[in-house]
mmCIF file of C-alpha atoms in Angstrom:
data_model
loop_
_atom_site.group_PDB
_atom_site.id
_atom_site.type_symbol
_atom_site.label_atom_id
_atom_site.label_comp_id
_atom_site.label_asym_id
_atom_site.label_seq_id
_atom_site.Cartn_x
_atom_site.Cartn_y
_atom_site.Cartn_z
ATOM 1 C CA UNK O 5 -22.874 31.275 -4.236
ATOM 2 C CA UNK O 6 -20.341 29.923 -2.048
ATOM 3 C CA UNK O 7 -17.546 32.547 -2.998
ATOM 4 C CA UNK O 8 -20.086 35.699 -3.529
ATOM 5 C CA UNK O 9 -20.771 34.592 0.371
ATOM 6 C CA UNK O 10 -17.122 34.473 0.796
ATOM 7 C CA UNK O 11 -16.018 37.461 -0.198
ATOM 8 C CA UNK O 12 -19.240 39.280 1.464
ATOM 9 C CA UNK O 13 -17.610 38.438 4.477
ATOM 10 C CA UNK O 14 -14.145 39.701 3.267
ATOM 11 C CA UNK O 15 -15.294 43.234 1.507
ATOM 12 C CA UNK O 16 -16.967 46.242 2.704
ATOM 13 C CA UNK O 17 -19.167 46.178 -0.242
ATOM 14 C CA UNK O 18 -22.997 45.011 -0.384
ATOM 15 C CA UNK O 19 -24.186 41.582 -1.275
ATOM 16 C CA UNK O 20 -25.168 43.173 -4.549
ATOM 17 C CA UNK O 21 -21.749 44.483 -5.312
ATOM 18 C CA UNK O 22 -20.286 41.301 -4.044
ATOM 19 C CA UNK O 23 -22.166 39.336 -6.511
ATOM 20 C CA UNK O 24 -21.614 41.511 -9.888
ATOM 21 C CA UNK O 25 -17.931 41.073 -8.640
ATOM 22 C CA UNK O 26 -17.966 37.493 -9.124
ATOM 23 C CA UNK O 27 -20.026 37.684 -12.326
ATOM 24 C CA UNK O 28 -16.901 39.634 -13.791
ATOM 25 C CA UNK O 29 -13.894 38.198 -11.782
ATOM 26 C CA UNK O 30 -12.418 34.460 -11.478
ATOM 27 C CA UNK O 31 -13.542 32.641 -8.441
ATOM 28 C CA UNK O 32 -10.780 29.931 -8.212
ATOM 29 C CA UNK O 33 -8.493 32.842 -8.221
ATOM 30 C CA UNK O 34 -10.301 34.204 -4.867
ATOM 31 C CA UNK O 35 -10.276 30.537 -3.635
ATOM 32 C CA UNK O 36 -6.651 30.163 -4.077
ATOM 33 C CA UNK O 37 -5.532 33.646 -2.603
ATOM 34 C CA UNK O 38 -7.997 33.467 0.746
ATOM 35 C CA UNK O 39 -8.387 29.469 1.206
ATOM 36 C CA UNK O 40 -5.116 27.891 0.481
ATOM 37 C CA UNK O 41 -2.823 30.866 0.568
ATOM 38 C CA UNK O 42 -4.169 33.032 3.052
ATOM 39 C CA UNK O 43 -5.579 29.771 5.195
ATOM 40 C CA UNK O 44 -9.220 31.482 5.606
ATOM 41 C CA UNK O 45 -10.405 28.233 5.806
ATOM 42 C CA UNK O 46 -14.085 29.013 6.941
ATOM 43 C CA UNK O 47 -14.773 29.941 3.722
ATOM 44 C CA UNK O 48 -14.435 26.275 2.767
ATOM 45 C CA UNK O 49 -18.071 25.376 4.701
ATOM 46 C CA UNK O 50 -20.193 27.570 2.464
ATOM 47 C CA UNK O 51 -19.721 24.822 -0.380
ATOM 48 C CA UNK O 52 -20.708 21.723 -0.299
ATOM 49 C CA UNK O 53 -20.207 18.396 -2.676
ATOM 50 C CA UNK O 54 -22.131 15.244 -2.306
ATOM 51 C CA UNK O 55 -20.024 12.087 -3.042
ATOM 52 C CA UNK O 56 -20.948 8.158 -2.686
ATOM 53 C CA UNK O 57 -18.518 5.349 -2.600
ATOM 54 C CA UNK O 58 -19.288 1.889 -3.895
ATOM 55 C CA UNK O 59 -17.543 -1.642 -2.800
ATOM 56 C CA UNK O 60 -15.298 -0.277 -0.822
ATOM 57 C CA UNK O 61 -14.284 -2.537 2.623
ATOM 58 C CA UNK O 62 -16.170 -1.698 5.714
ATOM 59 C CA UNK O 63 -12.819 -0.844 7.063
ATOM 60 C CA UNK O 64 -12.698 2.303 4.541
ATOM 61 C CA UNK O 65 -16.383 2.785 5.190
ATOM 62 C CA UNK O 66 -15.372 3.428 8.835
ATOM 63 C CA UNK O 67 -12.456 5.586 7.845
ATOM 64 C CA UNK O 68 -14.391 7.659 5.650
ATOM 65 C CA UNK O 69 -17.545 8.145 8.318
ATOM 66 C CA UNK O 70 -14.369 9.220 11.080
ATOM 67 C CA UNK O 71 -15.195 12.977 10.800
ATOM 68 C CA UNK O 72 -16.002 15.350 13.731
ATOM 69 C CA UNK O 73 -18.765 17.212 10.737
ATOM 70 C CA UNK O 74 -20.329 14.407 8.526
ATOM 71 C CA UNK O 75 -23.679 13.695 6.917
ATOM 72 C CA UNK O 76 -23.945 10.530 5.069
ATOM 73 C CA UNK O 77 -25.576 6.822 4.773
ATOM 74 C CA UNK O 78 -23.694 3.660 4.904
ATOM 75 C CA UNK O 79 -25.677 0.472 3.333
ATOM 76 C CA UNK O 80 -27.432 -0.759 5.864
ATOM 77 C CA UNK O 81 -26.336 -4.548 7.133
ATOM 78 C CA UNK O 82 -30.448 -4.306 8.676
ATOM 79 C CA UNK O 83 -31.774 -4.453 5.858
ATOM 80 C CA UNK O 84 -29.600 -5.663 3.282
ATOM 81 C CA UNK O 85 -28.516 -9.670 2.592
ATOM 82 C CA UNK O 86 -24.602 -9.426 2.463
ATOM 83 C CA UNK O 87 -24.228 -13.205 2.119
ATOM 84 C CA UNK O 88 -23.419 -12.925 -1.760
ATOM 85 C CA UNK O 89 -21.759 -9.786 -1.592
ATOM 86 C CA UNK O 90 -18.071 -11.317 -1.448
ATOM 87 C CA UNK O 91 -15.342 -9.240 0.024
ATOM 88 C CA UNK O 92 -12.578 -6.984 -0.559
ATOM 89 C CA UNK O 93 -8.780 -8.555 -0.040
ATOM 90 C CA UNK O 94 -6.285 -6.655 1.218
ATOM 91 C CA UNK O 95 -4.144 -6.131 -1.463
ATOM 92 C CA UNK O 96 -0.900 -5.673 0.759
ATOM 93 C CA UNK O 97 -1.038 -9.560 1.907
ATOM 94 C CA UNK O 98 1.263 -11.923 0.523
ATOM 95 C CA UNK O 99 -0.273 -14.852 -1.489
ATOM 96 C CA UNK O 100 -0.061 -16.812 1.291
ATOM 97 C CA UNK O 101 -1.613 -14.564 3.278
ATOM 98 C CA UNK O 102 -4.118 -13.839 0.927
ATOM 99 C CA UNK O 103 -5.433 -17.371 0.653
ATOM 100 C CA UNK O 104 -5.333 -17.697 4.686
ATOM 101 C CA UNK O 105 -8.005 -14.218 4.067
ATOM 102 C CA UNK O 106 -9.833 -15.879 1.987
ATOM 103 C CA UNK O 107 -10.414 -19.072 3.611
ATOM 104 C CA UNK O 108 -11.441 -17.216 6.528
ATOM 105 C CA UNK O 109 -13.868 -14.817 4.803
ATOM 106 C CA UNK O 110 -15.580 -17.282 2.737
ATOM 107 C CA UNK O 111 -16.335 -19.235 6.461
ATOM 108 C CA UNK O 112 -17.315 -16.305 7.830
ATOM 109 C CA UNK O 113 -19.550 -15.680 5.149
ATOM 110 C CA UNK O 114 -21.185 -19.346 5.068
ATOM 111 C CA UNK O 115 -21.648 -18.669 9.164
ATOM 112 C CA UNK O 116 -23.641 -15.716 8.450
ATOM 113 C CA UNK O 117 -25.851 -16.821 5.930
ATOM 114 C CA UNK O 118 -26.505 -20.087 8.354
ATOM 115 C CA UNK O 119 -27.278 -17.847 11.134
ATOM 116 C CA UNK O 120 -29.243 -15.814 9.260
ATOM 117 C CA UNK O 121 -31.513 -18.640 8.104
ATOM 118 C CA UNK O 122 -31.651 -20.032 11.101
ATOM 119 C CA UNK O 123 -32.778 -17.085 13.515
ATOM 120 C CA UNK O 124 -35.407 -16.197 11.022
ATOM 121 C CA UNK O 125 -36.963 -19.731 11.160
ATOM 122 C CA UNK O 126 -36.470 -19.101 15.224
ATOM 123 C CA UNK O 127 -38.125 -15.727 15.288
ATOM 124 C CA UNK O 128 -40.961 -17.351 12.846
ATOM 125 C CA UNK O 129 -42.014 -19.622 15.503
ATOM 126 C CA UNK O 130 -41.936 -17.243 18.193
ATOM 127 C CA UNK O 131 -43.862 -14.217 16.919
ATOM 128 C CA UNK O 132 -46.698 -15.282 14.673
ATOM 129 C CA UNK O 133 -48.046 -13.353 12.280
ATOM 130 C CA UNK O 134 -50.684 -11.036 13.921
ATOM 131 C CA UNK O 135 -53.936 -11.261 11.626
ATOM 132 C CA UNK O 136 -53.860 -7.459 10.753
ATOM 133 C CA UNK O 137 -50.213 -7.316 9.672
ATOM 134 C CA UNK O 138 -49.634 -8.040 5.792
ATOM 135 C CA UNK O 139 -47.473 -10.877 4.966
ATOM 136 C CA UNK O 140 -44.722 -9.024 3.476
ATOM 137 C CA UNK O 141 -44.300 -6.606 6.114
ATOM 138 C CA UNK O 142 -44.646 -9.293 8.799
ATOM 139 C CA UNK O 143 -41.450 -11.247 6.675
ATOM 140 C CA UNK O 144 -39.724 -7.475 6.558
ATOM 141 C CA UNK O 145 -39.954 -6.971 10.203
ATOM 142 C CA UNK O 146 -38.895 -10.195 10.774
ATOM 143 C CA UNK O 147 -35.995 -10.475 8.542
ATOM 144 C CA UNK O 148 -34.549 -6.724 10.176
ATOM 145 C CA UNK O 149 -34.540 -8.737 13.053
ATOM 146 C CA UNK O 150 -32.330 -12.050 11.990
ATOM 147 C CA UNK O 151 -29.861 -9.566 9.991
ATOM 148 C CA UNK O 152 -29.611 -8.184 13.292
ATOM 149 C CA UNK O 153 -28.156 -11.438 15.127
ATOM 150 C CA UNK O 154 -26.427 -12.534 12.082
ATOM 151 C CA UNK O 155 -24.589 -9.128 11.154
ATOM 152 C CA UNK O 156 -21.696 -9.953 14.081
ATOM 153 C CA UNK O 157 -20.331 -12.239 11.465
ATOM 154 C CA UNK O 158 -19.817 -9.622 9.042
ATOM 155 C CA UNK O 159 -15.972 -8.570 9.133
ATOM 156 C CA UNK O 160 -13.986 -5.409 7.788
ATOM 157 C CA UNK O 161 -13.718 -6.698 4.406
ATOM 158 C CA UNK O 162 -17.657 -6.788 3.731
ATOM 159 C CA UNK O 163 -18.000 -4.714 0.995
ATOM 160 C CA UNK O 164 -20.287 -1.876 1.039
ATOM 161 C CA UNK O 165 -21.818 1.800 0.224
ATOM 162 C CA UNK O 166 -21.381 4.850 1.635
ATOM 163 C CA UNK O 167 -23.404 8.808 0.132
ATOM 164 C CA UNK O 168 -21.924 12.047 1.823
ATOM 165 C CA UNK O 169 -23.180 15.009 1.714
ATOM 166 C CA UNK O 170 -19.968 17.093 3.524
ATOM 167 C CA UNK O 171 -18.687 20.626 3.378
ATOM 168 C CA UNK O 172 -15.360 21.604 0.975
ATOM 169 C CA UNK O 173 -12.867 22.098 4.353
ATOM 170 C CA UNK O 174 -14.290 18.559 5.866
ATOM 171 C CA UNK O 175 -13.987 16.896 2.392
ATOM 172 C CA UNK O 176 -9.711 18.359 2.336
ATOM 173 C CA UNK O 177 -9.608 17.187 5.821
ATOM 174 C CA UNK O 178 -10.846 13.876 4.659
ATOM 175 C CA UNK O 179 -8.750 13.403 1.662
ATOM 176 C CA UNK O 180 -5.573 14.724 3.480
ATOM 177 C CA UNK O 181 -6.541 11.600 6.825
ATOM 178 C CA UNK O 182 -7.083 9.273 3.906
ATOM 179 C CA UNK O 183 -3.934 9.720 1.511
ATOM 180 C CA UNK O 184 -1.726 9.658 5.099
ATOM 181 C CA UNK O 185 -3.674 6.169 5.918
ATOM 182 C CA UNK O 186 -0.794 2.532 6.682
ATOM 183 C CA UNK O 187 -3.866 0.979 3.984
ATOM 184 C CA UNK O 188 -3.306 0.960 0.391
ATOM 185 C CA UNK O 189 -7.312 0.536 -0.054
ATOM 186 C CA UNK O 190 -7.500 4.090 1.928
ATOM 187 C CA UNK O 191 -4.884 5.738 0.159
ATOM 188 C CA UNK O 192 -6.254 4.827 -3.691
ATOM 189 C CA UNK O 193 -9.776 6.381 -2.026
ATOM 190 C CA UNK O 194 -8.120 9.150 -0.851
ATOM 191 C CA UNK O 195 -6.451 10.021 -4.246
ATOM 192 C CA UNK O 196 -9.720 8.678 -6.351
ATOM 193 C CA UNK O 197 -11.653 12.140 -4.193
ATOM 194 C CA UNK O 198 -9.026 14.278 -5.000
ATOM 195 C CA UNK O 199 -9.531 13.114 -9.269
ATOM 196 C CA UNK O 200 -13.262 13.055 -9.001
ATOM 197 C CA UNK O 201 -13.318 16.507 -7.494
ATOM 198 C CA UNK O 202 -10.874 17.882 -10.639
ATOM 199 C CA UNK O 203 -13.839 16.487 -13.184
ATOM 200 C CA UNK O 204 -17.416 17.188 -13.932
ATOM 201 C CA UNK O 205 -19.942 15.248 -11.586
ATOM 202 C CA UNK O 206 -20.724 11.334 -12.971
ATOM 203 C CA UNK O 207 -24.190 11.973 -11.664
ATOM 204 C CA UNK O 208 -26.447 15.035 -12.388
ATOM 205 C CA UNK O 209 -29.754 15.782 -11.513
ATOM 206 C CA UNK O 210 -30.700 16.732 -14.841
ATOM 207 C CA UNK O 211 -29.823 18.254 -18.306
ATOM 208 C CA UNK O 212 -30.152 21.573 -17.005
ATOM 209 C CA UNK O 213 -27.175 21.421 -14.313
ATOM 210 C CA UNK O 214 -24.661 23.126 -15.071
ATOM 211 C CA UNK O 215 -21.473 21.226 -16.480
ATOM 212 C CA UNK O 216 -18.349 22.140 -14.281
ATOM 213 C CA UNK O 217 -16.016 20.858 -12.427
ATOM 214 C CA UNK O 218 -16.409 20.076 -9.035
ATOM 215 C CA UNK O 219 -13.965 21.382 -6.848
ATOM 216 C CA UNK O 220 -10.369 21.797 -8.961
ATOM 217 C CA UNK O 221 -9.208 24.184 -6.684
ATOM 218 C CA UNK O 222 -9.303 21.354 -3.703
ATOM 219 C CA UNK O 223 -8.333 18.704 -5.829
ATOM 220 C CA UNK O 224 -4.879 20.813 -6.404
ATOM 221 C CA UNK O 225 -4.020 21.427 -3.072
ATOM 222 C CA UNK O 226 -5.283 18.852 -0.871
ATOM 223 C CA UNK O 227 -2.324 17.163 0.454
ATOM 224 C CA UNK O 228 -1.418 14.192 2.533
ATOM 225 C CA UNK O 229 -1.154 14.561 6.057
ATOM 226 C CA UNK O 230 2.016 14.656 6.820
ATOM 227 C CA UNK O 231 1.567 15.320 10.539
ATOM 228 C CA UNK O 232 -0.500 12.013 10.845
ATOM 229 C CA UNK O 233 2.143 10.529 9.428
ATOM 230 C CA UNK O 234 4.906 11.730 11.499
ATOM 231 C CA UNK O 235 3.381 11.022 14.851
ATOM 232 C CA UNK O 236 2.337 7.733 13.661
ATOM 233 C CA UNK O 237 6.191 7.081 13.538
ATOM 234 C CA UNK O 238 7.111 8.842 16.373
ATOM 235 C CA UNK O 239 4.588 6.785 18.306
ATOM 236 C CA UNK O 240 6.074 3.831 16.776
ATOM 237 C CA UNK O 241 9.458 4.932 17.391
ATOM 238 C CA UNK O 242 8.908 5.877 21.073
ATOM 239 C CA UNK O 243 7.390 2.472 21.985
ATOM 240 C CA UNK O 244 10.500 0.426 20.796
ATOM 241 C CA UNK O 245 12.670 2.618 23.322
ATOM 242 C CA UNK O 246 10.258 2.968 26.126
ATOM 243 C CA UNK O 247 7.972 0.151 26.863
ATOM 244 C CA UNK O 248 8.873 -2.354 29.315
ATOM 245 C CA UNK O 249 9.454 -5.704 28.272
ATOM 246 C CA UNK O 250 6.058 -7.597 27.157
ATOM 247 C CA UNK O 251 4.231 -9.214 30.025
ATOM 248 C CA UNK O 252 4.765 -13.089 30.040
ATOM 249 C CA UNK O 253 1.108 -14.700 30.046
ATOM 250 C CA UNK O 254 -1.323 -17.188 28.228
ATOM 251 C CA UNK O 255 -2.132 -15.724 25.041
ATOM 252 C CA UNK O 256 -4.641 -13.152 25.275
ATOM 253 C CA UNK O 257 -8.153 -14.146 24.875
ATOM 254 C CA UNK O 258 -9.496 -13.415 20.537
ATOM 255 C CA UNK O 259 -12.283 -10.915 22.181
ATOM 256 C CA UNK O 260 -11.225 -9.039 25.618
ATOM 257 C CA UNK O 261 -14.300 -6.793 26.993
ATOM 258 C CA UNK O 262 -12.603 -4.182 28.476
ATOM 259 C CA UNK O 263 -14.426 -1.118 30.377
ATOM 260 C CA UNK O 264 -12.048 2.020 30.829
ATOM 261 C CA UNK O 265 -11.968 3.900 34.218
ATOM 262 C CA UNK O 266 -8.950 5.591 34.237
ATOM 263 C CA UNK O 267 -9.178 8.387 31.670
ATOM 264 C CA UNK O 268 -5.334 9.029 31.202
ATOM 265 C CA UNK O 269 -4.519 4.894 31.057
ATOM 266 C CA UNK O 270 -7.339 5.102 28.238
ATOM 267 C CA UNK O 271 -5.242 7.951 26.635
ATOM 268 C CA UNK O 272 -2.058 6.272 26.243
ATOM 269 C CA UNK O 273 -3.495 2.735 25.256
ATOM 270 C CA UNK O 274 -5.268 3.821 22.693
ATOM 271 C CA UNK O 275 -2.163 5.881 21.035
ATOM 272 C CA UNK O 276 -0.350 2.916 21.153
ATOM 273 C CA UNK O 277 -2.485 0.126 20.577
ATOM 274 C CA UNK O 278 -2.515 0.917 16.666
ATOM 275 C CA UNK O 279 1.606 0.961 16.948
ATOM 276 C CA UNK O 280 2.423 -1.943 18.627
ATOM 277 C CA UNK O 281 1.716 -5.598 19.093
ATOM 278 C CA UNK O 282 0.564 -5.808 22.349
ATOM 279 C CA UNK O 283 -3.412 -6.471 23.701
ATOM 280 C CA UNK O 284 -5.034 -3.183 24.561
ATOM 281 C CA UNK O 285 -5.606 -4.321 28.182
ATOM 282 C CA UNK O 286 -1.967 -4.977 28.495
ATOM 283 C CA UNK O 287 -1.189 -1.219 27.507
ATOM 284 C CA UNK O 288 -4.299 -0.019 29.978
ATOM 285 C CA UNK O 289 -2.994 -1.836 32.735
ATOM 286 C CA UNK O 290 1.270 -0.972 32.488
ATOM 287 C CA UNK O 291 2.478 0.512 35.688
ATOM 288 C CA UNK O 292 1.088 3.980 36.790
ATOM 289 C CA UNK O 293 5.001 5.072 36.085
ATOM 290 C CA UNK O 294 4.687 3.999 32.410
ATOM 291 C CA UNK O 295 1.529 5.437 32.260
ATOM 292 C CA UNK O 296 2.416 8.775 33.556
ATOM 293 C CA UNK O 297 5.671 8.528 31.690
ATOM 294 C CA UNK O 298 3.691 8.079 28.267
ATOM 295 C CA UNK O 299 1.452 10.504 28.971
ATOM 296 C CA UNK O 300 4.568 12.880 29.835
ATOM 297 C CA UNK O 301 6.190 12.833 26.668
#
């Protein structure tokens, strides 16, 4: 359907004469000429391809939810005990580093499951169970509730779920942001679309669906972005030569609250937060030269 729509749009002829086309003419061959060759890429939202990811870090979760056009459900940390879910290690850290990870993520883990237990039994005493509420969903409600003070302690490497429902041209976008991504656990998930759209579907709704491939023509040409990657670098690049020396202070505080008023300050910190080493209110507040100079170039 989504390339008889297509090539309605691109032919004089009648919806009737656009779908006997298709019936006798190959439609990955109409893809690749007007999508990919042609760069018609609006024909690319008239599909559409549901895909779920499982035990991947909350960092990719929030990488793959970072779309202008997305549909989807992330497992919910409301409603859902992640105290036994262990976690996902970087797998660019050094053993040393890797044991630090762990060490940390197995406290942080141990915190949250105390909390947990602990604000329920608080929220127990406080709100009784009214006489008309059933004992499960009074322990539901409740337990929503402590997840809710205890989730703070979950960290980037939580693992978790994510279903998306997504059209073709946000899916390229998606795998082209994700192959271009400074994370090797991005980059694999990036590449692992691009394979699963090149196969038949792993889940179908019944005997009856029809067995075909998914989307070969994406999985083909969906590249990484190589613009992403290039201004990441020049970013990079332009804060070695151009940024003043770092200020000289106590070390910056683990969590800084930080409220933005200045819209062009905002701008410029938050381009060069992700290349640099320096605290994001130290960027905000650099001399309105540096500022304007940043924003400049």
């Amino acid at each position: 359907m989504r390339v008889r729509s297509s090539r309605y749009s691109r032919s004089p002829d009648s919806i009737r004469q656009s779908i006997e086309w298709v019936r006798t003419h190959n439609s990955q061959s109409f893809l690749e000429s007007f999508y990919f060759q042609y760069g018609h890429a609006s024909i690319a939202d008239l599909g559409h391809v549901v895909v779920c990811f499982e035990g991947m870090s909350e960092l990719a979760a929030t990488e793959i939810e970072d779309e202008n056009l997305w549909d989807g459900q992330a497992k919910s940390s409301r409603y859902q005990d992640f105290s036994r879910s262990g976690f996902v290690t970087p797998p660019e850290l050094s053993t040393d580093e890797a044991s630090a990870y762990c060490r940390a993520a197995r406290a942080l883990l141990d915190a949250y499951g105390e909390v947990n237990a602990r604000a329920f039994e608080c929220l127990t005493g406080l709100l009784p169970r009214p006489d008309e509420m059933k004992p499960d969903v009074y322990k539901r409600n409740l337990a929503a509730r402590a997840f809710d003070v205890a989730r703070y302690l979950l960290f980037w490497g939580i693992p978790t779920n994510i279903g998306q429902v997504t059209s073709i041209r946000t899916l390229e976008r998606q795998i082209r942001r994700l192959k271009a991504s400074e994370y090797e656990e991005l980059r694999s998930l990036g590449e692992e679309i691009g394979e699963a759209c090149a196969r038949e579907p792993d889940c179908e709704w019944g005997a009856e669906s029809p067995r075909e491939t998914i989307a070969p023509t994406l999985a083909r040409h969906a590249e990484m972005d190589a613009y992403l990657m290039q201004a990441r670098r020049d970013l990079r690049e332009w804060a070695r030569q151009n940024l003043p020396a770092a200020a000289v202070t106590a070390p910056a505080e683990p969590v800084d609250l930080l409220r933005p008023a200045e819209t062009a300050a905002d701008i410029v910190a938050t381009l060069l937060y992700p290349v640099t080493q320096r605290p994001f209110r130290e960027l905000y507040e650099m001399p309105p030269d540096g500022a304007r100079r940043a924003g400049a170039k």
